[in-house]
C-alpha cells in the first residue's frame, strides 16, 4: 500500500484530538476526556500516551502533530503527557510495603483533577493504575528509559498492595471502603494483563516478577473457576459476566450481564497467558470466546458489536433502544488483532477487518476541504442500524486513543504478515459513480466497481461490502440521513463488474462510500470516497441571463408575474385563448460555486416541462436539454378556442443532471419549480387595493379595483364584490371594460354583528356572459366600531354631591356615524343614568356621565358598572365607589371644667366630602348662664377644617356645678341654613377666685375678729365685777410684777 489510509486516519485523529482535547496552557498540560468536560482523567491520558508512543515508533519524530500554538513532534508530547501524569496525578499518600518480596514506600495514580490542575480527587482506581503499568512498560520497551521502568514497577507494587483483597481475594475497584464489596471483572482482567507484563520485564526484581505471575494466575483462576463469572449454564454456556458482589466472603452474581469490553479484555488475558505459558488450553478458550463474541455480541445484520447482552446472550433492550459504542468495538478490535497475531488464522484476520470496517465506516468524523477528506476522530455511539445520534455524538478520548493504537498495530501486523514488494498482490478498487438510467436521475446514484490485483490488473475473486452513508449538516452538526449496505461477490472467471443498487441521495449533501473487500489471498481492501451533492435551483438570478427564472414570454417580451399563487409560486395572466403562443424560459444552476462564479450554470441537464390543462389533464410533456448557459426553453400553443381551454395551466418543471461532466464525485441535486399560466379572454382583474388599512363594524369599506382588457374590443362585464361579513354587496352590471386599463371604486357594507379584530375575505368576481372569469381576494381587517377608553371614575361620592365619570369614545368608522349608549348601573346607591350619544365619522370625544347618590341609603362601599353599548356589542367598566355624608364632624374637644366668667375655646373638626367648597356655621349653646357663641367659615372641596369656638358662663356666683353644653353645626347654602350636627355635652362650672374671696373668705375673717374682741371684753367685765365683790389683798407675787407687764396692761385697747 502507498501511504495506508489506516495510518492517515490514525495521524489525523491524533492531530484532531491534540488540537481539541489537549490543554496547551501554562502548567496545565494533559488531555480532556471530552470537549465539553473540564476534568482530566488518568485513564484517558495513559490511553493517549500509549497511542502517541505507537505512532512515534512507526513514524519517528519527523512527523509533527499540528497544533495551533506550536508544532510538536510525537516524542515532545510523550514527555508532556507523562510529566502531567507524574506531577499532577500522583497520589499524595504513599503505601508502605514490608514483606518478603520488597520493602518500600510506593504511590499510585489518582483518578482525576480539574482542568486547571486544582481539586484533585483523593481516590485511586484499579483500572488507572493497571493501565499505568501497561503504558509505562510499553514506553520502556520502546525507549529503554529506566524512568518508565521505575514508575511502572512502583505502580505495580502500589496496585498490588492497595487493591488486592487478601481475605476475599480478587482486586477491589478503588481504594474506598464503600466499594470493596464488588468485583469489576474488566478491571481485574486489566490487573492480570499488568501483572503478566511485569512478569515479562527482565530488569525488574525476580521476586516481584514471579509474584506478579502468581497474582495474575490466582486472579485468573478465581474468575474462571467461579461458574457465575465464566458462564457454565448449559443453556447459554460461555462468556464472562461483568460484575459480582461479595456475599459472606463468596463471589456472588446478583445481577450481571455479558458485555463486549469485559470479554475482549478476557480474550486478551487468555492470549497473554498462552504467550507466556504456551499452554494450548488458554489458546483454545480464547478461540471459543472469540467465536461466542461473534456469534452473540456481533450484529450479523447491521454489523458492529453491541455493548452488552444478558447472561443468556439475549438483548438487554428492544432494537430501537440498542446502542453500539465505539469503545466496546475498539476493545474487541484490539483482542481480535492479538488473536490473529498469534493464530495467523485468516478467518480471524477478516473478522478483525470487519470490525475495523464497521468502526471506520460509521463512527468516524469527516471534514472536507479542497476535495480532501480529513478525519476528525471517532464519535461515541450509534443506534442499532448505525445512525449516529447528534445529541450523543461526542468524540471521547478513550475510544479514539484505543483506536489509534489498533490502527497502528493492525497496519504493522498486516505488513509483517503479507507485505512483499514483488510477489504479494494487493487488492485495489476501480470505482465510479453514475446516474440512474431512468428519471429522476439527479437523485439516484449507482456505484460501479471492480476489485483487482495491483500487480496484474486482473479481476480478483473477492467479496465486497459497500457502506453508503448520507450526511447532512445543520447548524454545524453533521446528521446521518441514510445508510445503504450492499454486499456482492466477484468472480474472476465470471462477472467482472458490479453495479450497485439504486441509491436515492436526495436527503444528503455529502455521500460517503466505504468499500470493504476481502478474499483469501490478499490483505483486505478498505477505501473511502466522497460524493458531494450540490444544491441547485430554478428560481434564482443566473449570470445575468434573466432577471428571474422561470419566466413567461409573449411577443418576445418578458412578462411580469402578478401575484403569489399557492404559497410561493407566481402566476402569469397575459395569454388569450386561441391567439397567443406561450414561451417559457428557465435557468438551471448550482447554488454552490465551483467555477469561481456567483452561481454556476449547469449545461447538458435534462429539464422536463409538464403542463396540465385547467381540468387537470395532460397538455404538454417535453424534455429539453440545457444550453451551455444552463438555459432551457419551451414554446407551445396557441390553445384551442373553446371554453374548456380557459383557466389556469399548471406547469411543473423538473431539472436534473446527476454527476458533472468534469468530476463524477460532484453531483447536482434535482431542482423542481412550478408556474401557473392563465389563458382566458384577455380580460381580468389586475389588482384590488384597500383604500384604508382596516374597516369597522357597520362601516362602508372602499377599495380600488383595476381591470385590464387585452383584447381588441370593449366588453360588457359584471363585477360583484362580496364576502362573509359584507351584507350590502357592490355589484356593477353591464360595466364596459374598454381596451386597456379600467379603474373604479367598490363600496361594501360591513355587518354590524361582525366579530371584531379579525380579518375577512373580500372577494371580487369578474363575470362575462354569465361565465366566471377570475376573482381577486383581499383580506380586510375589521375592528370594533368603537374602542371606548376609561379615563376616570370617582372612587368616592358624598350625599347630595354631583360627580362625573369620564369615558373617551372614538368612532372607528370612516364613512358612517356611530350611535351608542352610556349607562350607569349601581341600583343600591346611585341614580340610574342613560345617555344616548352620536359621534360623527372617525371622530373621538370625551363624555361626562353624572353620578349622584340616592336618598336615604347607608353610607359605605358599593360596586357598580358603566356600560357602553353599540348595536349588539357592549363594553363594561366595573368600578367601586364609597358613599359618604356630605359633611362629617370629627373630633370635638370640650373643657372638662369651666370657670365662671372666663372664656374657654372649644375645637370642632369638620371634613367636607363634597367636590365643591361649603360654608359652615358652628354654634355653642347651653343652659342659663352660657353665652351663645357662633363662628362661620368656608371649607374647601375634599378638605377638613378645625373650628375654635369661644365658650363663656356668666350668672350668679353660687350658680355652679354640672351644666349642659350644646354644639351645633349648620350648612349654609342659597336655600338657607341646614342643621347638620347637634349634640349636648356635660361640663362642670366652677366658681371663679374673686367670687370665692368676696363671698366666703372676707366675711369669715371679719366674723372671727369680732368674736375675739367680744370675748375679750366679756372677760374684762367679769374681772371688774369680781373685784367689786372681794377686797383686794395684795400679795407678794403682785408686788413682784414686772414693770413691763404693767406697761402692757396700760396700753390694751378698748373693745369699743
PDB file of N, CA and C in Angstrom, residues 631-663:
ATOM      1  N   UNK A 631     -29.666  27.088 -19.806  1.00  0.00           N
ATOM      2  CA  UNK A 631     -30.998  27.604 -20.120  1.00  0.00           C
ATOM      3  C   UNK A 631     -31.764  26.565 -20.931  1.00  0.00           C
ATOM      4  N   UNK A 632     -33.039  26.386 -20.555  1.00  0.00           N
ATOM      5  CA  UNK A 632     -33.942  25.520 -21.313  1.00  0.00           C
ATOM      6  C   UNK A 632     -35.166  26.351 -21.692  1.00  0.00           C
ATOM      7  N   UNK A 633     -35.616  26.193 -22.968  1.00  0.00           N
ATOM      8  CA  UNK A 633     -36.740  26.978 -23.490  1.00  0.00           C
ATOM      9  C   UNK A 633     -37.761  26.045 -24.112  1.00  0.00           C
ATOM     10  N   UNK A 634     -39.050  26.313 -23.837  1.00  0.00           N
ATOM     11  CA  UNK A 634     -40.137  25.549 -24.444  1.00  0.00           C
ATOM     12  C   UNK A 634     -41.205  26.523 -24.901  1.00  0.00           C
ATOM     13  N   UNK A 635     -41.802  26.233 -26.061  1.00  0.00           N
ATOM     14  CA  UNK A 635     -42.911  27.034 -26.584  1.00  0.00           C
ATOM     15  C   UNK A 635     -44.068  26.099 -26.916  1.00  0.00           C
ATOM     16  N   UNK A 636     -45.298  26.576 -26.681  1.00  0.00           N
ATOM     17  CA  UNK A 636     -46.483  25.769 -27.008  1.00  0.00           C
ATOM     18  C   UNK A 636     -47.660  26.717 -27.230  1.00  0.00           C
ATOM     19  N   UNK A 637     -48.745  26.165 -27.823  1.00  0.00           N
ATOM     20  CA  UNK A 637     -49.920  26.966 -28.110  1.00  0.00           C
ATOM     21  C   UNK A 637     -49.883  27.483 -29.555  1.00  0.00           C
ATOM     22  N   UNK A 638     -50.873  28.287 -29.978  1.00  0.00           N
ATOM     23  CA  UNK A 638     -51.987  28.747 -29.135  1.00  0.00           C
ATOM     24  C   UNK A 638     -52.950  27.613 -28.760  1.00  0.00           C
ATOM     25  N   UNK A 639     -53.696  27.842 -27.679  1.00  0.00           N
ATOM     26  CA  UNK A 639     -54.638  26.843 -27.194  1.00  0.00           C
ATOM     27  C   UNK A 639     -55.876  26.828 -28.082  1.00  0.00           C
ATOM     28  N   UNK A 640     -56.669  25.817 -27.848  1.00  0.00           N
ATOM     29  CA  UNK A 640     -57.938  25.746 -28.575  1.00  0.00           C
ATOM     30  C   UNK A 640     -58.855  26.874 -28.134  1.00  0.00           C
ATOM     31  N   UNK A 641     -59.667  27.354 -29.071  1.00  0.00           N
ATOM     32  CA  UNK A 641     -60.588  28.450 -28.774  1.00  0.00           C
ATOM     33  C   UNK A 641     -61.931  27.889 -28.332  1.00  0.00           C
ATOM     34  N   UNK A 642     -61.922  27.238 -27.177  1.00  0.00           N
ATOM     35  CA  UNK A 642     -63.136  26.649 -26.593  1.00  0.00           C
ATOM     36  C   UNK A 642     -63.149  27.009 -25.115  1.00  0.00           C
ATOM     37  N   UNK A 643     -64.354  26.903 -24.533  1.00  0.00           N
ATOM     38  CA  UNK A 643     -64.485  27.290 -23.136  1.00  0.00           C
ATOM     39  C   UNK A 643     -63.591  26.456 -22.222  1.00  0.00           C
ATOM     40  N   UNK A 644     -63.440  25.172 -22.544  1.00  0.00           N
ATOM     41  CA  UNK A 644     -62.645  24.300 -21.690  1.00  0.00           C
ATOM     42  C   UNK A 644     -61.179  24.719 -21.613  1.00  0.00           C
ATOM     43  N   UNK A 645     -60.730  25.508 -22.593  1.00  0.00           N
ATOM     44  CA  UNK A 645     -59.338  25.925 -22.611  1.00  0.00           C
ATOM     45  C   UNK A 645     -59.083  27.155 -21.751  1.00  0.00           C
ATOM     46  N   UNK A 646     -60.126  27.754 -21.221  1.00  0.00           N
ATOM     47  CA  UNK A 646     -59.970  28.924 -20.379  1.00  0.00           C
ATOM     48  C   UNK A 646     -59.631  28.467 -18.959  1.00  0.00           C
ATOM     49  N   UNK A 647     -58.648  29.089 -18.372  1.00  0.00           N
ATOM     50  CA  UNK A 647     -58.314  28.766 -16.989  1.00  0.00           C
ATOM     51  C   UNK A 647     -56.826  28.800 -16.736  1.00  0.00           C
ATOM     52  N   UNK A 648     -56.422  28.146 -15.649  1.00  0.00           N
ATOM     53  CA  UNK A 648     -55.025  28.165 -15.217  1.00  0.00           C
ATOM     54  C   UNK A 648     -54.352  26.866 -15.616  1.00  0.00           C
ATOM     55  N   UNK A 649     -53.206  27.001 -16.285  1.00  0.00           N
ATOM     56  CA  UNK A 649     -52.408  25.856 -16.704  1.00  0.00           C
ATOM     57  C   UNK A 649     -51.266  25.680 -15.692  1.00  0.00           C
ATOM     58  N   UNK A 650     -51.250  24.491 -15.064  1.00  0.00           N
ATOM     59  CA  UNK A 650     -50.200  24.180 -14.088  1.00  0.00           C
ATOM     60  C   UNK A 650     -48.969  23.671 -14.816  1.00  0.00           C
ATOM     61  N   UNK A 651     -47.836  24.330 -14.566  1.00  0.00           N
ATOM     62  CA  UNK A 651     -46.581  23.952 -15.208  1.00  0.00           C
ATOM     63  C   UNK A 651     -45.617  23.471 -14.119  1.00  0.00           C
ATOM     64  N   UNK A 652     -45.191  22.216 -14.211  1.00  0.00           N
ATOM     65  CA  UNK A 652     -44.191  21.664 -13.300  1.00  0.00           C
ATOM     66  C   UNK A 652     -42.897  21.476 -14.075  1.00  0.00           C
ATOM     67  N   UNK A 653     -41.807  22.039 -13.533  1.00  0.00           N
ATOM     68  CA  UNK A 653     -40.509  21.987 -14.203  1.00  0.00           C
ATOM     69  C   UNK A 653     -39.545  21.229 -13.305  1.00  0.00           C
ATOM     70  N   UNK A 654     -38.970  20.147 -13.837  1.00  0.00           N
ATOM     71  CA  UNK A 654     -38.004  19.341 -13.089  1.00  0.00           C
ATOM     72  C   UNK A 654     -36.700  19.322 -13.876  1.00  0.00           C
ATOM     73  N   UNK A 655     -35.635  19.781 -13.221  1.00  0.00           N
ATOM     74  CA  UNK A 655     -34.316  19.792 -13.852  1.00  0.00           C
ATOM     75  C   UNK A 655     -33.403  18.872 -13.083  1.00  0.00           C
ATOM     76  N   UNK A 656     -32.620  18.046 -13.802  1.00  0.00           N
ATOM     77  CA  UNK A 656     -31.690  17.120 -13.161  1.00  0.00           C
ATOM     78  C   UNK A 656     -30.495  16.867 -14.063  1.00  0.00           C
ATOM     79  N   UNK A 657     -29.363  16.670 -13.400  1.00  0.00           N
ATOM     80  CA  UNK A 657     -28.139  16.476 -14.146  1.00  0.00           C
ATOM     81  C   UNK A 657     -27.337  15.255 -13.673  1.00  0.00           C
ATOM     82  N   UNK A 658     -27.380  14.977 -12.358  1.00  0.00           N
ATOM     83  CA  UNK A 658     -26.543  13.904 -11.848  1.00  0.00           C
ATOM     84  C   UNK A 658     -25.108  14.389 -11.722  1.00  0.00           C
ATOM     85  N   UNK A 659     -24.121  13.548 -12.085  1.00  0.00           N
ATOM     86  CA  UNK A 659     -22.712  13.954 -11.932  1.00  0.00           C
ATOM     87  C   UNK A 659     -22.332  15.011 -12.955  1.00  0.00           C
ATOM     88  N   UNK A 660     -21.331  15.809 -12.577  1.00  0.00           N
ATOM     89  CA  UNK A 660     -20.851  16.830 -13.503  1.00  0.00           C
ATOM     90  C   UNK A 660     -20.035  16.181 -14.618  1.00  0.00           C
ATOM     91  N   UNK A 661     -19.835  16.946 -15.694  1.00  0.00           N
ATOM     92  CA  UNK A 661     -19.040  16.431 -16.820  1.00  0.00           C
ATOM     93  C   UNK A 661     -17.585  16.220 -16.426  1.00  0.00           C
ATOM     94  N   UNK A 662     -17.118  17.046 -15.501  1.00  0.00           N
ATOM     95  CA  UNK A 662     -15.684  17.033 -15.203  1.00  0.00           C
ATOM     96  C   UNK A 662     -15.312  16.157 -14.013  1.00  0.00           C
ATOM     97  N   UNK A 663     -16.225  15.952 -13.096  1.00  0.00           N
ATOM     98  CA  UNK A 663     -15.883  15.200 -11.901  1.00  0.00           C
ATOM     99  C   UNK A 663     -17.100  14.383 -11.459  1.00  0.00           C
TER     100      UNK A 663
END
